[in-house]
Amino acid sequence: MSIRPIIEQRQATPTLEGAGVHLHRAFGFQDPTELDPFLLFDDFRNDDPARYTAGFPWHPHRGIETITYVLAGEVTHGDSLGNQGTLGAGDVQWMTAGSGILHQEMPRGNARGQMHGFQLWANLPASLKMTAPRYQDVKSPDVPVITDDDGTSVRVITGEFWGRRGPVDGIAADPQYLDISVPAGVKKTFRIDTYRRSFAYVFEGTGAFADASQPTGVLLEKEVAGQEVHIRDLSGDRTLIRFGTGDEVTVQAGEQGLRFLLISGAPIQEPVAWHGPIVMNTKDELRQAMRELRDGSFIK
């Protein structure tokens, strides 16, 4: 067993998106090889409806998959193919844009005005860039929840974990997407396939992630699984932790416990040509998509 080293730890950045939605971006529109196959991750969380109700009006996607996970409030969606629906608390939508789709997503708060959700973009390989679009809408009761003896709880959105498989399937990146809650003071280790790129995103409480790499900054020495490792200062709300290679991640929850997403996927390792919500392999393919948007032939 080898603990994954921490390559980077950073705070999500306040960003304005859509028609005026205030959100925090953990990564996106940077080096697409950093977390290949993942391209972008947004945390849209607010208690003030004026900062999110303008939503994300009609816009195109091609060449990617978008994964929306709602924790509070609702997101209504509609698209150019006639699909419509509403995601509520705990629901998941995995949209394969493929050859192209026009859609809109409009957030709505709960009774207290709260809205909270995440959106992750996953790249598609060249062989599937122009595949037919499809949706997988999953309701909260259909997402398996596993609770360990120490109180650790894991929602398995996609992939296999502790003998359970998430309800979303057939995804090109073959991802593992977990929503993990660790009680106060508990130290826990989670297995990840060695060949996947992975990251954690903390959104409640605090925790210290073990780091098997050379120490940088202020680190604490601990013994984990019989070996001396280094544990960084506590990571708190809206912290992204990007891991190197290895087959496990170890975390020690802080005094209020810890809740975070642990996401990994198989890298595609192909050229990326990226313009907004359209991600292809070459600039010529991007130019073609722009022409099709102008002449009305974008939807296949």
Short mmCIF file of N, CA and C in Angstrom, two decimals, residues 27 35-41 62-67 94-97 119-125 129 171-175 268 279:
data_model
loop_
_atom_site.label_atom_id
_atom_site.label_comp_id
_atom_site.label_asym_id
_atom_site.label_seq_id
_atom_site.Cartn_x
_atom_site.Cartn_y
_atom_site.Cartn_z
N PHE A 27 -11.23 24.34 -9.84
CA PHE A 27 -10.31 24.31 -10.98
C PHE A 27 -11.11 24.41 -12.26
N LEU A 35 -5.68 17.32 -14.02
CA LEU A 35 -6.61 16.35 -13.43
C LEU A 35 -7.33 15.54 -14.50
N ASP A 36 -6.69 15.41 -15.68
CA ASP A 36 -7.22 14.59 -16.75
C ASP A 36 -7.75 13.26 -16.18
N PRO A 37 -9.05 12.92 -16.40
CA PRO A 37 -9.97 13.40 -17.44
C PRO A 37 -10.89 14.55 -17.01
N PHE A 38 -10.68 15.12 -15.83
CA PHE A 38 -11.58 16.16 -15.34
C PHE A 38 -11.08 17.54 -15.75
N LEU A 39 -12.02 18.41 -16.14
CA LEU A 39 -11.68 19.70 -16.72
C LEU A 39 -12.03 20.88 -15.82
N LEU A 40 -13.12 20.75 -15.06
CA LEU A 40 -13.62 21.89 -14.30
C LEU A 40 -14.44 21.38 -13.12
N PHE A 41 -14.38 22.12 -12.00
CA PHE A 41 -15.21 21.79 -10.84
C PHE A 41 -15.67 23.06 -10.18
N ARG A 62 -20.46 20.52 -26.11
CA ARG A 62 -20.05 19.44 -27.02
C ARG A 62 -18.75 18.85 -26.51
N GLY A 63 -18.62 17.52 -26.62
CA GLY A 63 -17.35 16.85 -26.35
C GLY A 63 -17.06 16.54 -24.91
N ILE A 64 -18.02 16.79 -24.00
CA ILE A 64 -17.77 16.56 -22.57
C ILE A 64 -18.99 15.90 -21.91
N GLU A 65 -18.81 15.56 -20.64
CA GLU A 65 -19.91 15.13 -19.78
C GLU A 65 -19.95 16.08 -18.58
N THR A 66 -21.16 16.49 -18.19
CA THR A 66 -21.30 17.35 -17.01
C THR A 66 -22.04 16.58 -15.92
N ILE A 67 -21.52 16.68 -14.70
CA ILE A 67 -22.07 15.94 -13.57
C ILE A 67 -22.54 16.96 -12.54
N TRP A 94 -26.05 13.12 -14.66
CA TRP A 94 -24.84 12.94 -15.46
C TRP A 94 -25.26 13.12 -16.91
N MET A 95 -24.86 14.25 -17.51
CA MET A 95 -25.24 14.55 -18.89
C MET A 95 -24.05 14.34 -19.83
N THR A 96 -24.23 13.47 -20.79
CA THR A 96 -23.24 13.28 -21.84
C THR A 96 -23.63 14.19 -23.00
N ALA A 97 -22.88 15.29 -23.17
CA ALA A 97 -23.21 16.24 -24.24
C ALA A 97 -22.91 15.65 -25.61
N GLN A 119 -20.85 21.15 -9.78
CA GLN A 119 -20.82 20.66 -11.16
C GLN A 119 -19.39 20.33 -11.54
N LEU A 120 -19.23 19.14 -12.09
CA LEU A 120 -17.94 18.63 -12.54
C LEU A 120 -18.02 18.38 -14.04
N TRP A 121 -16.98 18.78 -14.78
CA TRP A 121 -16.90 18.47 -16.21
C TRP A 121 -15.86 17.37 -16.41
N ALA A 122 -16.25 16.34 -17.13
CA ALA A 122 -15.34 15.26 -17.50
C ALA A 122 -15.18 15.24 -19.01
N ASN A 123 -13.96 15.09 -19.47
CA ASN A 123 -13.69 15.07 -20.90
C ASN A 123 -14.16 13.75 -21.52
N LEU A 124 -14.41 13.79 -22.82
CA LEU A 124 -14.70 12.59 -23.58
C LEU A 124 -13.52 12.29 -24.52
N PRO A 125 -13.17 11.01 -24.71
CA PRO A 125 -12.11 10.70 -25.67
C PRO A 125 -12.56 11.01 -27.10
N LYS A 129 -16.41 11.86 -28.81
CA LYS A 129 -16.75 13.29 -28.85
C LYS A 129 -18.10 13.54 -29.54
N ILE A 171 -19.87 5.57 -18.09
CA ILE A 171 -19.19 6.85 -18.24
C ILE A 171 -17.78 6.61 -18.79
N ALA A 172 -17.39 7.42 -19.77
CA ALA A 172 -16.13 7.20 -20.48
C ALA A 172 -14.93 7.22 -19.55
N ALA A 173 -14.92 8.12 -18.58
CA ALA A 173 -13.77 8.26 -17.68
C ALA A 173 -13.73 7.17 -16.62
N ASP A 174 -14.76 6.31 -16.58
CA ASP A 174 -14.86 5.25 -15.57
C ASP A 174 -14.55 5.80 -14.18
N PRO A 175 -15.26 6.86 -13.77
CA PRO A 175 -14.88 7.56 -12.54
C PRO A 175 -15.38 6.89 -11.26
N ILE A 268 -7.36 10.34 -19.99
CA ILE A 268 -7.57 10.09 -21.42
C ILE A 268 -6.28 10.28 -22.20
N VAL A 279 -15.35 21.29 -25.88
CA VAL A 279 -14.01 20.73 -25.70
C VAL A 279 -13.79 19.64 -26.76
#
